[in-house]
Amino acid sequence: EEEQVGNMMRNIMSPKEATWSVDGVFLWSHDAPSSQGEEEQEKDLPSGRSGCLSLFTRHFSRLYCMLDFADESLEHEFRAQYWCLVNIFFRISCYMGLVMTCMRVVFAHLYIRLGKEEYQECCKMVWQIEEGTDSQHLGALYYEVFCAAWGCFVGGTGPHSNPVMWFYTRHWKRFRRMSSSRQLSITGDTSLTLSAILISQVAVVHYWYASKFTCLTYHQLTFVLITYPILLQWSWRQLLLCFFLSVVVSIAASAVVANSLLPAARLEYALSFAFCAFIWVLNSAVVIVKERRLRTMFAAKVVEGEFREAFDSIVRHTLPPEAVAKLKTTSDGGVEAFADTYQATVLFVRLNTRESGLHAKNLVRELNAVYACLDKIVGKHTATYNVESVGAEYMAASGVPQPCKLHAVKIGRLALHFLKAMEGVTWSSGVPVRLRMGIHSGD
């Protein structure tokens, strides 16, 4: 059993290569061409920018989806559960960020209006502003306010009621036909991904509006890469997207002002980028470990649920409903004694499977059809119960689990009904279906 559980866990947890899809459906590797076909595709790729872009997109998508489940529906269920779990933290972080950024904007305006000396006399103890802040620096602060306000707006009042879900429901017909878990998955993933795209530029905008604050800008970028993934509960996908966008745009912005910098300042840029990369690697390791643990716990719950359903199905097919209810309600799992209080009659039925001349596969299929017919007949007779069917033998009983004074009569009528139902019935080989029956009545 432990080996079966381990195999099931590995099948669920094994990630497969996936590509993006805009309609909420993932394109997994078994839908993609084979490895040989991929190699031929790579050979046929056009050279130059288009070939490099296609190769980069393929590798980036593999990295982006490396932690995803192999099963698409299971992945959607996990993302839906994850969004329900982190939604409250997402909204609280956005509310706090909105308050803090608004305060920064207010005090930045006071600093610019009053000047450095007057501001230090009246407001330095309340809020300290970086020296040299001017009207250009306000553009970056306004962008931070916009990001925080957007997060508060998108967070809505809960995972099930937010503008993203409203927009999809109103303008996307296929979204309305999806299951609730898939809707939550797409809504949460959209909200978190858009937050990663916007927040990745929080530090970057300082280059465009205040590029002279070199140290402040990189400290801001490092702060973004450390705090926001924790506060907004990003997964690996959002962290990768945020880092990629922030670093690419930051490099472009640095190249714009690189010619006006001294060699020492250029060295500072290089060291700061190296430090940011180190912080991202460290933070990525933490996020990956956390997400893998969450996915392992989720997969374990799924496996536990499947085993519980299988166990309940076996119990329902092997025990009468009254006995199942008593087993579930009895805390110690005790079963009431039978022989001392009840009388019962048992019907034994054997089919002529050896005479049928059928192949094993066909015989099993036809046996299932015969047993299904017998089960329906048992269901029509009150106070009778299908005990079990093993191979070519079928067993039914009366008087259990509920007492019945006419248990022998009930079983006799059931046996006559079996004989009548099998009259004229043949196996696919043409051999008639014959029943050998025996009845035992005792107390």
mmCIF file of C-alpha atoms in Angstrom, residues 237-425:
data_model
loop_
_atom_site.group_PDB
_atom_site.id
_atom_site.type_symbol
_atom_site.label_atom_id
_atom_site.label_comp_id
_atom_site.label_asym_id
_atom_site.label_seq_id
_atom_site.Cartn_x
_atom_site.Cartn_y
_atom_site.Cartn_z
ATOM 1 C CA ARG A 237 5.796 32.042 -11.539
ATOM 2 C CA GLN A 238 5.116 35.583 -10.298
ATOM 3 C CA LEU A 239 8.581 35.880 -8.739
ATOM 4 C CA LEU A 240 10.277 34.817 -11.979
ATOM 5 C CA LEU A 241 8.182 37.222 -14.022
ATOM 6 C CA CYS A 242 8.846 40.133 -11.648
ATOM 7 C CA PHE A 243 12.597 39.568 -11.620
ATOM 8 C CA PHE A 244 12.827 39.148 -15.376
ATOM 9 C CA LEU A 245 10.930 42.362 -16.138
ATOM 10 C CA SER A 246 12.622 44.459 -13.453
ATOM 11 C CA VAL A 247 16.144 43.377 -14.408
ATOM 12 C CA VAL A 248 15.625 43.743 -18.155
ATOM 13 C CA VAL A 249 14.148 47.224 -17.847
ATOM 14 C CA SER A 250 16.723 48.192 -15.238
ATOM 15 C CA ILE A 251 19.573 47.212 -17.563
ATOM 16 C CA ALA A 252 18.018 49.265 -20.338
ATOM 17 C CA ALA A 253 17.580 52.239 -18.016
ATOM 18 C CA SER A 254 21.147 51.923 -16.757
ATOM 19 C CA ALA A 255 22.445 51.901 -20.315
ATOM 20 C CA VAL A 256 20.699 55.224 -20.912
ATOM 21 C CA VAL A 257 22.561 56.981 -18.099
ATOM 22 C CA ALA A 258 25.778 54.945 -18.250
ATOM 23 C CA ASN A 259 27.645 57.435 -20.448
ATOM 24 C CA SER A 260 27.092 60.248 -17.974
ATOM 25 C CA LEU A 261 28.488 58.273 -15.032
ATOM 26 C CA LEU A 262 32.002 58.085 -13.726
ATOM 27 C CA PRO A 263 33.843 54.722 -13.754
ATOM 28 C CA ALA A 264 33.315 54.418 -9.995
ATOM 29 C CA ALA A 265 29.557 54.852 -10.466
ATOM 30 C CA ARG A 266 29.539 52.228 -13.210
ATOM 31 C CA LEU A 267 31.266 49.806 -10.871
ATOM 32 C CA GLU A 268 28.627 50.573 -8.280
ATOM 33 C CA TYR A 269 25.955 49.716 -10.830
ATOM 34 C CA ALA A 270 27.611 46.368 -11.572
ATOM 35 C CA LEU A 271 27.999 45.487 -7.902
ATOM 36 C CA SER A 272 24.413 46.479 -7.195
ATOM 37 C CA PHE A 273 23.146 44.277 -10.012
ATOM 38 C CA ALA A 274 25.192 41.369 -8.650
ATOM 39 C CA PHE A 275 23.728 41.933 -5.198
ATOM 40 C CA CYS A 276 20.183 42.051 -6.608
ATOM 41 C CA ALA A 277 20.805 38.806 -8.486
ATOM 42 C CA PHE A 278 22.045 37.159 -5.287
ATOM 43 C CA ILE A 279 18.962 38.352 -3.407
ATOM 44 C CA TRP A 280 16.710 37.003 -6.137
ATOM 45 C CA VAL A 281 18.416 33.585 -6.093
ATOM 46 C CA LEU A 282 18.072 33.418 -2.320
ATOM 47 C CA ASN A 283 14.446 34.498 -2.397
ATOM 48 C CA SER A 284 13.701 32.082 -5.237
ATOM 49 C CA ALA A 285 15.058 29.177 -3.222
ATOM 50 C CA VAL A 286 12.764 30.090 -0.325
ATOM 51 C CA VAL A 287 9.718 30.503 -2.583
ATOM 52 C CA ILE A 288 10.390 27.234 -4.441
ATOM 53 C CA VAL A 289 10.749 25.273 -1.203
ATOM 54 C CA LYS A 290 7.556 26.805 0.151
ATOM 55 C CA GLU A 291 5.558 26.113 -3.006
ATOM 56 C CA ARG A 292 6.830 22.543 -3.270
ATOM 57 C CA ARG A 293 5.728 21.884 0.286
ATOM 58 C CA LEU A 294 2.302 23.336 -0.431
ATOM 59 C CA ARG A 295 1.989 21.236 -3.555
ATOM 60 C CA THR A 296 3.095 18.109 -1.710
ATOM 61 C CA MET A 297 0.518 18.718 1.022
ATOM 62 C CA PHE A 298 -2.167 19.365 -1.597
ATOM 63 C CA ALA A 299 -1.254 16.188 -3.505
ATOM 64 C CA ALA A 300 -1.310 14.204 -0.265
ATOM 65 C CA LYS A 301 -4.836 15.446 0.450
ATOM 66 C CA VAL A 302 -5.914 14.498 -3.073
ATOM 67 C CA VAL A 303 -4.464 10.997 -2.680
ATOM 68 C CA GLU A 304 -6.078 10.663 0.745
ATOM 69 C CA GLY A 305 -9.425 11.691 -0.735
ATOM 70 C CA GLU A 306 -9.098 9.168 -3.567
ATOM 71 C CA PHE A 307 -8.281 6.357 -1.142
ATOM 72 C CA ARG A 308 -11.150 7.400 1.107
ATOM 73 C CA GLU A 309 -13.574 7.351 -1.829
ATOM 74 C CA ALA A 310 -12.253 3.957 -2.932
ATOM 75 C CA PHE A 311 -12.601 2.581 0.600
ATOM 76 C CA ASP A 312 -16.138 3.939 0.954
ATOM 77 C CA SER A 313 -17.050 2.439 -2.417
ATOM 78 C CA ILE A 314 -15.730 -0.976 -1.363
ATOM 79 C CA VAL A 315 -17.584 -0.803 1.944
ATOM 80 C CA ARG A 316 -20.839 0.185 0.225
ATOM 81 C CA HIS A 317 -20.534 -2.744 -2.173
ATOM 82 C CA THR A 318 -19.642 -5.328 0.462
ATOM 83 C CA LEU A 319 -21.857 -4.297 3.398
ATOM 84 C CA PRO A 320 -25.524 -3.343 3.635
ATOM 85 C CA PRO A 321 -26.336 0.352 4.154
ATOM 86 C CA GLU A 322 -27.451 -0.234 7.736
ATOM 87 C CA ALA A 323 -24.127 -1.867 8.642
ATOM 88 C CA VAL A 324 -22.174 0.927 6.936
ATOM 89 C CA ALA A 325 -24.111 3.569 8.851
ATOM 90 C CA LYS A 326 -23.510 1.740 12.113
ATOM 91 C CA LEU A 327 -19.784 1.439 11.425
ATOM 92 C CA LYS A 328 -19.551 5.166 10.740
ATOM 93 C CA THR A 329 -21.530 6.206 13.804
ATOM 94 C CA THR A 330 -19.918 3.756 16.250
ATOM 95 C CA SER A 331 -16.797 5.313 17.743
ATOM 96 C CA ASP A 332 -15.072 2.038 18.646
ATOM 97 C CA GLY A 333 -15.943 0.328 15.352
ATOM 98 C CA GLY A 334 -17.797 -2.445 17.181
ATOM 99 C CA VAL A 335 -20.297 -4.627 15.305
ATOM 100 C CA GLU A 336 -23.421 -6.023 16.853
ATOM 101 C CA ALA A 337 -23.447 -9.792 17.337
ATOM 102 C CA PHE A 338 -25.465 -11.598 14.684
ATOM 103 C CA ALA A 339 -25.844 -15.305 15.519
ATOM 104 C CA ASP A 340 -27.314 -14.723 18.985
ATOM 105 C CA THR A 341 -30.173 -12.492 17.893
ATOM 106 C CA TYR A 342 -30.982 -13.013 14.206
ATOM 107 C CA GLN A 343 -32.105 -15.835 11.919
ATOM 108 C CA ALA A 344 -31.134 -15.761 8.247
ATOM 109 C CA THR A 345 -31.285 -17.698 4.972
ATOM 110 C CA VAL A 346 -28.480 -17.652 2.441
ATOM 111 C CA LEU A 347 -28.748 -18.367 -1.282
ATOM 112 C CA PHE A 348 -25.696 -19.730 -3.116
ATOM 113 C CA VAL A 349 -25.595 -19.494 -6.913
ATOM 114 C CA ARG A 350 -22.986 -20.961 -9.278
ATOM 115 C CA LEU A 351 -22.887 -20.280 -13.015
ATOM 116 C CA ASN A 352 -21.693 -22.773 -15.644
ATOM 117 C CA THR A 353 -18.684 -20.732 -16.707
ATOM 118 C CA ARG A 354 -16.527 -23.780 -17.462
ATOM 119 C CA GLU A 355 -19.040 -24.978 -20.046
ATOM 120 C CA SER A 356 -19.297 -21.566 -21.733
ATOM 121 C CA GLY A 357 -16.109 -21.998 -23.763
ATOM 122 C CA LEU A 358 -15.362 -18.260 -23.616
ATOM 123 C CA HIS A 359 -12.054 -16.461 -23.513
ATOM 124 C CA ALA A 360 -11.227 -15.006 -20.104
ATOM 125 C CA LYS A 361 -11.730 -11.389 -21.218
ATOM 126 C CA ASN A 362 -15.128 -12.085 -22.787
ATOM 127 C CA LEU A 363 -16.153 -14.252 -19.841
ATOM 128 C CA VAL A 364 -15.459 -11.471 -17.342
ATOM 129 C CA ARG A 365 -17.464 -8.988 -19.402
ATOM 130 C CA GLU A 366 -20.462 -11.324 -19.683
ATOM 131 C CA LEU A 367 -20.258 -12.296 -16.000
ATOM 132 C CA ASN A 368 -20.488 -8.633 -15.096
ATOM 133 C CA ALA A 369 -23.627 -8.344 -17.227
ATOM 134 C CA VAL A 370 -25.209 -11.382 -15.525
ATOM 135 C CA TYR A 371 -24.321 -10.136 -12.050
ATOM 136 C CA ALA A 372 -25.717 -6.700 -12.857
ATOM 137 C CA CYS A 373 -29.015 -8.380 -13.809
ATOM 138 C CA LEU A 374 -29.041 -10.390 -10.587
ATOM 139 C CA ASP A 375 -28.325 -7.273 -8.536
ATOM 140 C CA LYS A 376 -31.347 -5.550 -10.073
ATOM 141 C CA ILE A 377 -33.524 -8.536 -9.198
ATOM 142 C CA VAL A 378 -32.268 -8.471 -5.593
ATOM 143 C CA GLY A 379 -33.118 -4.785 -5.425
ATOM 144 C CA LYS A 380 -36.739 -5.554 -6.335
ATOM 145 C CA HIS A 381 -37.164 -8.035 -3.443
ATOM 146 C CA THR A 382 -37.577 -6.550 -0.001
ATOM 147 C CA ALA A 383 -35.532 -7.873 2.940
ATOM 148 C CA THR A 384 -32.929 -9.400 0.610
ATOM 149 C CA TYR A 385 -29.300 -8.384 0.288
ATOM 150 C CA ASN A 386 -26.491 -9.125 -2.178
ATOM 151 C CA VAL A 387 -23.650 -10.401 -0.017
ATOM 152 C CA GLU A 388 -20.850 -10.909 -2.553
ATOM 153 C CA SER A 389 -19.865 -12.328 -5.925
ATOM 154 C CA VAL A 390 -16.577 -14.162 -6.341
ATOM 155 C CA GLY A 391 -15.665 -15.682 -9.683
ATOM 156 C CA ALA A 392 -18.611 -17.696 -10.909
ATOM 157 C CA GLU A 393 -20.355 -17.742 -7.506
ATOM 158 C CA TYR A 394 -23.027 -15.325 -6.328
ATOM 159 C CA MET A 395 -24.389 -15.067 -2.790
ATOM 160 C CA ALA A 396 -27.527 -13.377 -1.449
ATOM 161 C CA ALA A 397 -29.150 -13.436 1.974
ATOM 162 C CA SER A 398 -32.326 -12.482 3.810
ATOM 163 C CA GLY A 399 -32.781 -11.678 7.481
ATOM 164 C CA VAL A 400 -29.614 -9.605 7.669
ATOM 165 C CA PRO A 401 -28.852 -7.022 8.792
ATOM 166 C CA GLN A 402 -32.516 -6.404 9.685
ATOM 167 C CA PRO A 403 -34.480 -9.325 11.159
ATOM 168 C CA CYS A 404 -37.119 -10.879 8.942
ATOM 169 C CA LYS A 405 -39.401 -13.714 10.064
ATOM 170 C CA LEU A 406 -40.067 -14.759 6.460
ATOM 171 C CA HIS A 407 -36.409 -14.911 5.464
ATOM 172 C CA ALA A 408 -36.678 -18.386 3.999
ATOM 173 C CA VAL A 409 -39.731 -17.419 1.949
ATOM 174 C CA LYS A 410 -37.971 -14.289 0.670
ATOM 175 C CA ILE A 411 -34.936 -16.263 -0.481
ATOM 176 C CA GLY A 412 -37.131 -18.938 -2.124
ATOM 177 C CA ARG A 413 -38.958 -16.291 -4.151
ATOM 178 C CA LEU A 414 -35.651 -14.693 -5.079
ATOM 179 C CA ALA A 415 -34.296 -18.055 -6.316
ATOM 180 C CA LEU A 416 -37.386 -18.635 -8.459
ATOM 181 C CA HIS A 417 -36.994 -15.135 -9.910
ATOM 182 C CA PHE A 418 -33.359 -15.890 -10.772
ATOM 183 C CA LEU A 419 -34.372 -19.073 -12.612
ATOM 184 C CA LYS A 420 -37.104 -17.315 -14.532
ATOM 185 C CA ALA A 421 -34.807 -14.429 -15.514
ATOM 186 C CA MET A 422 -32.127 -16.772 -16.877
ATOM 187 C CA GLU A 423 -34.524 -18.805 -19.025
ATOM 188 C CA GLY A 424 -33.450 -18.617 -22.642
ATOM 189 C CA VAL A 425 -30.275 -16.646 -21.829
#
